[in-house]
Short mmCIF file of C-alpha atoms in Angstrom, two decimals:
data_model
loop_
_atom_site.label_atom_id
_atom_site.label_comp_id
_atom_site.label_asym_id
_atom_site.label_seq_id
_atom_site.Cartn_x
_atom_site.Cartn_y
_atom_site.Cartn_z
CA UNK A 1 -22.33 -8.16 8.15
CA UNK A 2 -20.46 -9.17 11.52
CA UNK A 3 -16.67 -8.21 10.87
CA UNK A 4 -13.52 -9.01 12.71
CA UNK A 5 -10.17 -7.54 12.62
CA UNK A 6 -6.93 -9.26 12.76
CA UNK A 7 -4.36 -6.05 13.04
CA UNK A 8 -5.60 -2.77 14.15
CA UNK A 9 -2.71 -1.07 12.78
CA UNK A 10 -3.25 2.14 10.42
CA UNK A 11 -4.42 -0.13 7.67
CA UNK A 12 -6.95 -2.21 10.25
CA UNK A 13 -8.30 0.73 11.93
CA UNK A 14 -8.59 2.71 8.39
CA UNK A 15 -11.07 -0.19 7.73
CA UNK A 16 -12.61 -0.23 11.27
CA UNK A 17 -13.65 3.35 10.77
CA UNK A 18 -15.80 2.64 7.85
CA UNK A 19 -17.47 -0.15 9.50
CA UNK A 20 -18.52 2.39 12.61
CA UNK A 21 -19.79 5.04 9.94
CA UNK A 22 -21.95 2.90 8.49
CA UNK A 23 -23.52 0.27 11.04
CA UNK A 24 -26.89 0.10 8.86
CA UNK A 25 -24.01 -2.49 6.77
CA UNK A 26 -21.49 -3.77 9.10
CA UNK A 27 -20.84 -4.44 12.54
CA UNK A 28 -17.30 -4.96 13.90
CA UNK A 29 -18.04 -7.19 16.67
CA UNK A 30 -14.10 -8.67 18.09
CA UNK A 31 -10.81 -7.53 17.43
CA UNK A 32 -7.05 -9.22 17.72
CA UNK A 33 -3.80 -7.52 18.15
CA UNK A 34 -1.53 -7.85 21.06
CA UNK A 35 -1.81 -4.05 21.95
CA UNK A 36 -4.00 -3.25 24.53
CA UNK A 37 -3.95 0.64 23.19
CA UNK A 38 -4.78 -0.24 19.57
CA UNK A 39 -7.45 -2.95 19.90
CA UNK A 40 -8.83 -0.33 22.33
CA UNK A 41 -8.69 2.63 18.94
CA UNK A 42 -11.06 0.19 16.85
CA UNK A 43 -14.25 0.40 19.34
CA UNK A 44 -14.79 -3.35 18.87
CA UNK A 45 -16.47 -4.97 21.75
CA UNK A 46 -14.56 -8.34 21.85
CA UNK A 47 -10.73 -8.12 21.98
CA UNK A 48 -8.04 -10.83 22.10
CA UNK A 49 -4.28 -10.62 22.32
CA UNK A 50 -4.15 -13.02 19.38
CA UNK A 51 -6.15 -14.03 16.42
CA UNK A 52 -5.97 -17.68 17.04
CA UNK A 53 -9.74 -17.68 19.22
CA UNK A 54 -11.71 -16.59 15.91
CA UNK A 55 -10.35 -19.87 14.32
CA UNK A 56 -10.82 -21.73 17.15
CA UNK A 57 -14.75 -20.27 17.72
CA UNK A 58 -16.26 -18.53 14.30
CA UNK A 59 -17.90 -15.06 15.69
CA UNK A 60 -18.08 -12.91 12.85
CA UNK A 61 -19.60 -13.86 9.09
CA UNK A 62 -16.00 -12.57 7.97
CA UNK A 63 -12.52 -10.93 9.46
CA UNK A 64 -10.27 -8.03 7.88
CA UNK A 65 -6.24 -9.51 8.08
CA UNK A 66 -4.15 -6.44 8.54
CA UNK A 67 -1.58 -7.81 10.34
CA UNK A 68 2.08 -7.02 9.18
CA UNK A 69 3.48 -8.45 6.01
CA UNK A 70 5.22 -11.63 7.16
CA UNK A 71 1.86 -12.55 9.61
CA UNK A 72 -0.57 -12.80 7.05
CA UNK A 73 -0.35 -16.48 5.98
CA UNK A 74 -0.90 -18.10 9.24
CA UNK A 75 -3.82 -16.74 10.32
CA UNK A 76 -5.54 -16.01 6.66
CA UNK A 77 -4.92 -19.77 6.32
CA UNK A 78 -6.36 -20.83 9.30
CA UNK A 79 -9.44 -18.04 9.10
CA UNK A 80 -9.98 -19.55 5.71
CA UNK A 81 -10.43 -23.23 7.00
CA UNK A 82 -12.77 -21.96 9.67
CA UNK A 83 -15.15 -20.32 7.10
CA UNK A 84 -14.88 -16.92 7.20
CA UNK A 85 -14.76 -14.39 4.25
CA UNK A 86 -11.29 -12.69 4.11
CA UNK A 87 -9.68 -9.45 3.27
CA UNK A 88 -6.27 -9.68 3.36
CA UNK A 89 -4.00 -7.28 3.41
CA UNK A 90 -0.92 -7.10 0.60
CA UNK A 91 1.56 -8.37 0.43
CA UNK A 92 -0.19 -11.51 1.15
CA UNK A 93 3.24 -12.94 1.65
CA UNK A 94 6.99 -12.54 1.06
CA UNK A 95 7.86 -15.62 -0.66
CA UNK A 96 6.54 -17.15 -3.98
CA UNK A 97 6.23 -20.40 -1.58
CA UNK A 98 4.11 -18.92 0.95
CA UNK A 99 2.15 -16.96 -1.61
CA UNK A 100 1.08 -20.12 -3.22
CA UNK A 101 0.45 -22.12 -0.17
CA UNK A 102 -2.33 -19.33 1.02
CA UNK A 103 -3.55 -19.01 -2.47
CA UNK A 104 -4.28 -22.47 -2.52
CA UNK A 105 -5.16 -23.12 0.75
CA UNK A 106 -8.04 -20.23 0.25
CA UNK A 107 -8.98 -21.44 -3.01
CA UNK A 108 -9.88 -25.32 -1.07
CA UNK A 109 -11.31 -23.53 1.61
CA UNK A 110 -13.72 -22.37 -1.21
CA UNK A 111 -14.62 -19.18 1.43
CA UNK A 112 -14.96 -15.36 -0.81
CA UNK A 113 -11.75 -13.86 -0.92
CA UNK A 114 -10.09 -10.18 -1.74
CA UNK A 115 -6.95 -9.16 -1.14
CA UNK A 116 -6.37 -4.37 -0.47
CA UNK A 117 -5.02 -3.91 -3.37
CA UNK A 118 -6.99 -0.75 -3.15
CA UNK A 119 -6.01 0.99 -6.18
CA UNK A 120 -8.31 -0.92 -8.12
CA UNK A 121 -11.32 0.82 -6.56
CA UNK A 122 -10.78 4.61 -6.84
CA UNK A 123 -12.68 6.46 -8.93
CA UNK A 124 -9.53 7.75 -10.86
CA UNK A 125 -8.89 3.80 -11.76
CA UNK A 126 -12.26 3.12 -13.03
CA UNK A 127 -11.71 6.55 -15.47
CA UNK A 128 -8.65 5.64 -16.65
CA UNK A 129 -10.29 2.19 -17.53
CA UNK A 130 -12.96 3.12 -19.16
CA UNK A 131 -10.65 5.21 -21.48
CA UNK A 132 -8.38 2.24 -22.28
CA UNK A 133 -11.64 -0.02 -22.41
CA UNK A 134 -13.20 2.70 -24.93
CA UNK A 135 -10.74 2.27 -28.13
CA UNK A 136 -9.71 5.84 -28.42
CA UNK A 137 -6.06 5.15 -27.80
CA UNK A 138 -6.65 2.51 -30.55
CA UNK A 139 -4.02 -0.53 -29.94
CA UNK A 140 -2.51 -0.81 -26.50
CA UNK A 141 1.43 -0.43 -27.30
CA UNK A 142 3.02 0.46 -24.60
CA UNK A 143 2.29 2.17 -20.15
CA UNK A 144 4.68 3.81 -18.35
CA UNK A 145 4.42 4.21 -14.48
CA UNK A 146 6.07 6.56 -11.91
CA UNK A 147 5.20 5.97 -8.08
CA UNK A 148 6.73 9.34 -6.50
CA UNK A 149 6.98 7.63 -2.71
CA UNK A 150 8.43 10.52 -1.11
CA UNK A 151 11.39 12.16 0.40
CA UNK A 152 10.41 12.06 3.80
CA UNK A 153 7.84 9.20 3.23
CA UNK A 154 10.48 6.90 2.35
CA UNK A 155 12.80 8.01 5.84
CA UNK A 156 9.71 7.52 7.84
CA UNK A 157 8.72 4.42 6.76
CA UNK A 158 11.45 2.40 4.86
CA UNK A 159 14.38 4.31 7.02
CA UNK A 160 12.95 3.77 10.30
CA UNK A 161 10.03 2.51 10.47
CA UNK A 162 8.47 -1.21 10.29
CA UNK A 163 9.25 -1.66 6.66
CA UNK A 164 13.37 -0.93 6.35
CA UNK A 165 14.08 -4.62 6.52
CA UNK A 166 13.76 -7.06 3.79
CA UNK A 167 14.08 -9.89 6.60
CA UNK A 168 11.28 -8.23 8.53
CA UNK A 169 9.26 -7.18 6.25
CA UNK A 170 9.36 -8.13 2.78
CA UNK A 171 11.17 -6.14 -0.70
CA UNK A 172 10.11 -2.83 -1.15
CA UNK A 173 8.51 -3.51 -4.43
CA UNK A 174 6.64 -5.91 -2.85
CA UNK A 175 5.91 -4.23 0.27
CA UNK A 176 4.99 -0.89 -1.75
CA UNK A 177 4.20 -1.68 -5.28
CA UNK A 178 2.56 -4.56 -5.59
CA UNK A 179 -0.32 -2.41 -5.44
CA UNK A 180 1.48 -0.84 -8.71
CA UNK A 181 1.96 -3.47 -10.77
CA UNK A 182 -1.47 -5.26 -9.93
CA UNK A 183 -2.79 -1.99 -11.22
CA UNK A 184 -1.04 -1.94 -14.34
CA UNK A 185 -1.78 -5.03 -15.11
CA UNK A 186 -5.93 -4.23 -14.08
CA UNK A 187 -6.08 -1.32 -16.54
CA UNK A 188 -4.14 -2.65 -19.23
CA UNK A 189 -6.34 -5.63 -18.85
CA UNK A 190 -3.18 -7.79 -19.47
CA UNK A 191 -0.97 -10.16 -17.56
CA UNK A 192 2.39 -9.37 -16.89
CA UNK A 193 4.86 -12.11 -18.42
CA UNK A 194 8.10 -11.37 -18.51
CA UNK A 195 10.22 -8.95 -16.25
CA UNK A 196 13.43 -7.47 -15.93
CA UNK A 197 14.83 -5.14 -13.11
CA UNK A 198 17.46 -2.71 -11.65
CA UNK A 199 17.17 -0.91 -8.86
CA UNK A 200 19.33 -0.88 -5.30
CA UNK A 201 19.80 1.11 -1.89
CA UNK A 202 21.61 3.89 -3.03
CA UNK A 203 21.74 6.92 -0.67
CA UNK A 204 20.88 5.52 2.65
CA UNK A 205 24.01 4.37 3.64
CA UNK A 206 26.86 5.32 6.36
CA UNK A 207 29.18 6.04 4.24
CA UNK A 208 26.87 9.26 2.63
CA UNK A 209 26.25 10.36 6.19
CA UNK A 210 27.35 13.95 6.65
CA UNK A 211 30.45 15.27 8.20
CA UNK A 212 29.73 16.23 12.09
CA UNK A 213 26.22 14.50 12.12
CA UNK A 214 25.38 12.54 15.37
CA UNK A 215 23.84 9.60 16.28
CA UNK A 216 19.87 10.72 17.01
CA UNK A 217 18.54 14.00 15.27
CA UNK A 218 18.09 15.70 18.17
CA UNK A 219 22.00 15.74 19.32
CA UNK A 220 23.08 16.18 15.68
CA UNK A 221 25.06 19.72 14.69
CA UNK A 222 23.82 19.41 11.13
CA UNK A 223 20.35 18.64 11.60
CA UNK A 224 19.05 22.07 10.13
CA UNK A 225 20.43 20.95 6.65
CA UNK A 226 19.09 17.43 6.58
CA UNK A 227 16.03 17.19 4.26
CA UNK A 228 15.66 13.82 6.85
CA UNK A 229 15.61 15.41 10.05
CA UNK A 230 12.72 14.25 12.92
CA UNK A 231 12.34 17.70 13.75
CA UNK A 232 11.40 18.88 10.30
CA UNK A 233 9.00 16.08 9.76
CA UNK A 234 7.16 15.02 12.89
CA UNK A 235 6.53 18.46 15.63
CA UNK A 236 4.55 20.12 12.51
CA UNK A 237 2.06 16.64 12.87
CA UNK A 238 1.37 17.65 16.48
CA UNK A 239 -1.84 20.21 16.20
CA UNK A 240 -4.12 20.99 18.28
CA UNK A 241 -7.13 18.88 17.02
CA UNK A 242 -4.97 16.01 17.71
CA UNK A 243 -1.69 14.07 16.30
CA UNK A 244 -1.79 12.74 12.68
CA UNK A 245 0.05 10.82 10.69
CA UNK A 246 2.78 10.17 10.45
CA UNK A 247 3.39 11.42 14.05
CA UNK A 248 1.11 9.00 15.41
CA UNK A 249 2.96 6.05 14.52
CA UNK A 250 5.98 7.59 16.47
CA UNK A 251 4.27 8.06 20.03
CA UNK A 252 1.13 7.72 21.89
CA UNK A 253 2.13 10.92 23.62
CA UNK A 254 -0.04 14.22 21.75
CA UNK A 255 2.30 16.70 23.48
CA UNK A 256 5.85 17.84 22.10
CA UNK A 257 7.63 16.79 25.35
CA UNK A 258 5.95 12.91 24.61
CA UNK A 259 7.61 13.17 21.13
CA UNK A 260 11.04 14.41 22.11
CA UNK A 261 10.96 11.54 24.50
CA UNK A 262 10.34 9.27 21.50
CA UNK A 263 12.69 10.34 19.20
CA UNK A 264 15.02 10.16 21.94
CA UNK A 265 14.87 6.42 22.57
CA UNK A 266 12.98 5.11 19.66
CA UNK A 267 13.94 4.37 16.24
CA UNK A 268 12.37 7.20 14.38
CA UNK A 269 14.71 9.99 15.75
CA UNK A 270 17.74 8.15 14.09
CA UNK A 271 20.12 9.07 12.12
CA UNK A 272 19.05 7.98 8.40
CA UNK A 273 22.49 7.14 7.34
CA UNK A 274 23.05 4.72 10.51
CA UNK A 275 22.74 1.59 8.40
CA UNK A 276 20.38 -0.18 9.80
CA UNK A 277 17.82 -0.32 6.92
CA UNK A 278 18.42 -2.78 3.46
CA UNK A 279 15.14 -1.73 0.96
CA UNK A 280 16.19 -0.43 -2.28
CA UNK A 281 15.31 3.61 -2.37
CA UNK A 282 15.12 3.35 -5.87
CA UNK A 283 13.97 0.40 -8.42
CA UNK A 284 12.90 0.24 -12.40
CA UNK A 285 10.90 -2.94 -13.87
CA UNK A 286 10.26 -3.05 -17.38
CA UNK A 287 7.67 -5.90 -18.58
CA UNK A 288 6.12 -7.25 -21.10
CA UNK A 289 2.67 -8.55 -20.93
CA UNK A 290 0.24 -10.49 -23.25
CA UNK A 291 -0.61 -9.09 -26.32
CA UNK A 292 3.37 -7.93 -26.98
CA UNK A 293 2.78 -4.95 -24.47
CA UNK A 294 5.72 -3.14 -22.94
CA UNK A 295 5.52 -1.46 -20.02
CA UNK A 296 7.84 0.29 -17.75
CA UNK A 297 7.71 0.92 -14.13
CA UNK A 298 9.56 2.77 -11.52
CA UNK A 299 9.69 3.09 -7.58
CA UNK A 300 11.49 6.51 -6.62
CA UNK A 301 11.94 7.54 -2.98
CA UNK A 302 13.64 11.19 -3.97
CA UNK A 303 10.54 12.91 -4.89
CA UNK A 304 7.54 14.96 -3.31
CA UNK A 305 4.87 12.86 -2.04
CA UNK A 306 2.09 13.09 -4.65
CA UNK A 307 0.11 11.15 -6.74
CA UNK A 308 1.02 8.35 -8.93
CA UNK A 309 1.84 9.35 -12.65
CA UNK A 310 0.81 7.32 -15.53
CA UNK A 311 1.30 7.23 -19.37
CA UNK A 312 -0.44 4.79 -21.77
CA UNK A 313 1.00 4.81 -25.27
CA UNK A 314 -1.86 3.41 -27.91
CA UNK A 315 -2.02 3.58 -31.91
CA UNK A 316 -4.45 6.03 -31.77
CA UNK A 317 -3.96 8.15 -29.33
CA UNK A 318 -2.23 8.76 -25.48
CA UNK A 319 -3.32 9.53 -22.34
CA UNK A 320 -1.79 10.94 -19.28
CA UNK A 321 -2.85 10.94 -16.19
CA UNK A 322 -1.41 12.32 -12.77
CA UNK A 323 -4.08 10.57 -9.63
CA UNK A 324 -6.06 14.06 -10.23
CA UNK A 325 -6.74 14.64 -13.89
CA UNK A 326 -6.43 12.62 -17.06
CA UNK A 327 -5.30 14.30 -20.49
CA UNK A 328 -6.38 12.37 -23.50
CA UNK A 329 -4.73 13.41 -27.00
CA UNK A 330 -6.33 11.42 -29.84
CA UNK A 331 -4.43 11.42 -33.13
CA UNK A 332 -7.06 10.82 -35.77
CA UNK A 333 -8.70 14.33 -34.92
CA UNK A 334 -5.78 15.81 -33.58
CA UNK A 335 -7.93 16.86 -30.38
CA UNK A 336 -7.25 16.87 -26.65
CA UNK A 337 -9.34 16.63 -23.98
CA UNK A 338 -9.01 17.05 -20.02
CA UNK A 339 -11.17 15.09 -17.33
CA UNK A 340 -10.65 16.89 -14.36
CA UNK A 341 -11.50 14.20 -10.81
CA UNK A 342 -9.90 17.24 -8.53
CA UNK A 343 -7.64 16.01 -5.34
CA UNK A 344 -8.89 12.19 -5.20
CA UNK A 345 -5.17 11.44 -4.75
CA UNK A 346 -3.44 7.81 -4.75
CA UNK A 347 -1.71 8.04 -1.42
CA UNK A 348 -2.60 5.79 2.14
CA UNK A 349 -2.55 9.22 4.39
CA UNK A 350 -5.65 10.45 1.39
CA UNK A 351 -7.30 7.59 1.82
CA UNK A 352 -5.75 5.96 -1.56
CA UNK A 353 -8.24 8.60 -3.52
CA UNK A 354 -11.07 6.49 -2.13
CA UNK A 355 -9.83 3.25 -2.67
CA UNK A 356 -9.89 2.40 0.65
CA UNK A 357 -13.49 3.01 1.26
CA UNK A 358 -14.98 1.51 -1.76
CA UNK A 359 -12.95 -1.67 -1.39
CA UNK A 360 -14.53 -2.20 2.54
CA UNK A 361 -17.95 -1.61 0.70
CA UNK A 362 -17.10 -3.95 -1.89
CA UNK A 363 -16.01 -6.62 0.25
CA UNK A 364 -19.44 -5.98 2.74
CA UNK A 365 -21.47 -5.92 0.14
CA UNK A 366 -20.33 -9.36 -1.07
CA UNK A 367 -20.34 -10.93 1.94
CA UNK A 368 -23.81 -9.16 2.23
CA UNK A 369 -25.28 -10.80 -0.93
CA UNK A 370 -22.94 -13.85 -1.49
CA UNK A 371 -22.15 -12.31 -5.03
CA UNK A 372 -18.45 -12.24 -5.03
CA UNK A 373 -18.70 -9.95 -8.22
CA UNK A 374 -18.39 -6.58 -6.49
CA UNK A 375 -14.79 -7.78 -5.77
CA UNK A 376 -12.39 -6.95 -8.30
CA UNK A 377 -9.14 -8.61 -6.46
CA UNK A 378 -9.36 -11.93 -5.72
CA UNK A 379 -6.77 -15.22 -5.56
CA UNK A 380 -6.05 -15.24 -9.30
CA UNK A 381 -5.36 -11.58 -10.16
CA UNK A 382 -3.30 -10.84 -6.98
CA UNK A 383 -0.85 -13.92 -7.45
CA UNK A 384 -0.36 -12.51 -10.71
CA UNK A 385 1.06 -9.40 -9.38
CA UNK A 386 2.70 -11.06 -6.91
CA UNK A 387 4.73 -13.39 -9.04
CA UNK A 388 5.64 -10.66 -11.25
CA UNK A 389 7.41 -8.98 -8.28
CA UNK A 390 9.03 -12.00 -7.29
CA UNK A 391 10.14 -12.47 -10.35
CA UNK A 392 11.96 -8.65 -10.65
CA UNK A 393 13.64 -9.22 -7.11
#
């Protein structure tokens, strides 16, 4: 399958890199980003400053979209019309307006369709699935869902980084967990109906900024008891095999004096409490979906980074489940018992616990055969998820 890539961002080259380890199923043959350095990173042999030559000349039997939230539409629109197959990157937009206009203008294009909402392709997913599918909890009742985003996660990308903007970007619980409640919806096997929400930017703010701090971590006299300091998080990602994320979406440079430099002049050696960032650090959703299900979810930037952590309340039993093991309790026997998947993990930096890789070999395979059922997140299940965020914000 001949693949191009709209976006060679972290997301488009994560992608890229399982095309180039297995060229016995795919080929990336052009990329288009206007970064000389990144379309350089994905090793494809065509490159264009802008996407707009695949729709002008089809190249490629179908083309990755990974471009940032509020560029998805134009291009995936446009792609569509041309005839490729498209995988889209979420959120495919942040408006219900724009949602529905690509929705529908991919459904007339009538071209095969997925959207990364990678969570539905991990191995830990399809577990917890088949346990729901099985009966043993007996009747569904009720799901609660924690996504732990991180500490320092949630400075480095929703502080500083390309998501801290609502205007930019899109709402964080679009921007972040729309993969969240697409996947409650997925294992429940229910649609989400009703919402209602509370959530709101509650620590990142000038006013909570401490006495004495400066401007830019590196110039501030308190920066040794910041949990948010740029020294703290980004020198330890400089090692000698190489930079890795996050550090890498800081600088090009891979020595310590390149850094400095960047958190000099760039935005990610700011001061967290500078205001210049709007996303809610915290947000709760509690729905209700078909079949009189409740559910419960909630966003929370003041944790560790770790897995997502999952409850699902039934009649018969309950099951809980952390990204890395799932505990199943059922009542009528009064037994418990532990399926252990070891680190698979939930989290973009792990690889979303193989999500990422299975939904590329998915969406090849597809394209591959024609037989769109290996995807399992088309135009129908993602505009639920979508609407249902809408709908909190």
């Amino acid at each position: 399958v001949r693949v191009a890539l709209v976006g060679a961002g972290n997301r488009g080259l994560t992608y890229a890199d399982w095309i180039a380890a297995h060229p016995e199923h795919a080929e990336l043959v052009a990329v288009a980003d206007p970064r000389p350095a990144a379309r350089a990173a994905s090793g494809a042999p065509l490159e264009y400053a802008d996407w707009r030559p695949l729709a002008e000349h089809r190249i490629a039997d179908a083309v990755i979209v990974a471009t940032q939230d509020r560029d998805h539409v134009e291009p995936v629109l446009a792609l569509a019309r041309a005839g490729y197959a498209i995988l889209a990157e979420k959120p495919l937009a942040p408006t219900e307006e724009e949602t529905r206009r690509l929705v529908e203008g991919v459904r007339a294009a009538g071209v095969l369709f997925a959207v990364c909402h990678v969570m539905r392709y991990t191995p830990y997913t399809d577990l917890v699935k088949s346990i729901v599918n099985s009966g043993v909890l007996g009747e569904l009742v009720s799901l609660e869902h924690l996504e732990p985003v991180g500490w320092w996660h949630y400075a480095h990308s929703y502080v500083r980084g390309p998501w801290h903007s609502e205007r930019d970007s899109s709402p964080m619980l679009l921007a972040k967990s729309c993969h969240d409640l697409d996947w409650i919806s997925y294992v429940l096997g229910a649609r989400i109906e009703e919402v209602a929400s509370f959530g709101g930017l509650k620590h990142f703010r000038p006013q909570n900024k401490p006495a004495g701090a400066g401007e830019r971590c590196l110039d501030c006299a308190v920066e040794a008891d910041c949990p948010y300091s740029a020294l703290k998080l980004y020198p330890p990602t400089l090692r000698e095999q190489g930079p890795v994320w996050p550090v890498t979406h800081v600088t090009e440079a891979t020595d310590e004096a390149g850094l400095h430099e960047a958190l000099r002049t760039g935005p990610y050696g700011a001061c967290v409490y500078a205001g210049g960032n709007d996303v809610v650090d915290h947000q709760v959703v509690a729905m209700r979906l078909t079949g009189s299900v409740t559910a419960t979810f909630q966003m929370m930037a003041f944790t560790e980074q770790t897995h997502r952590q999952t409850r699902i309340f039934g009649s018969h039993g309950w099951l809980s489940g952390d990204g890395e093991r799932i505990t199943v309790q059922d009542f009528r026997t009064g037994h418990s018992r532990v399926h252990e998947l070891g680190a698979s993990g939930s989290n973009a930096a792990e690889g979303h616990g193989g999500g990422d890789t299975a939904l590329v070999e998915a969406f090849v395979r597809a394209v591959a055969t024609g037989d769109p059922g290996a995807i399992r997140s088309g135009t129908d299940a993602s505009l639920g998820s979508h609407l249902a965020a809408f709908a909190a914000e």
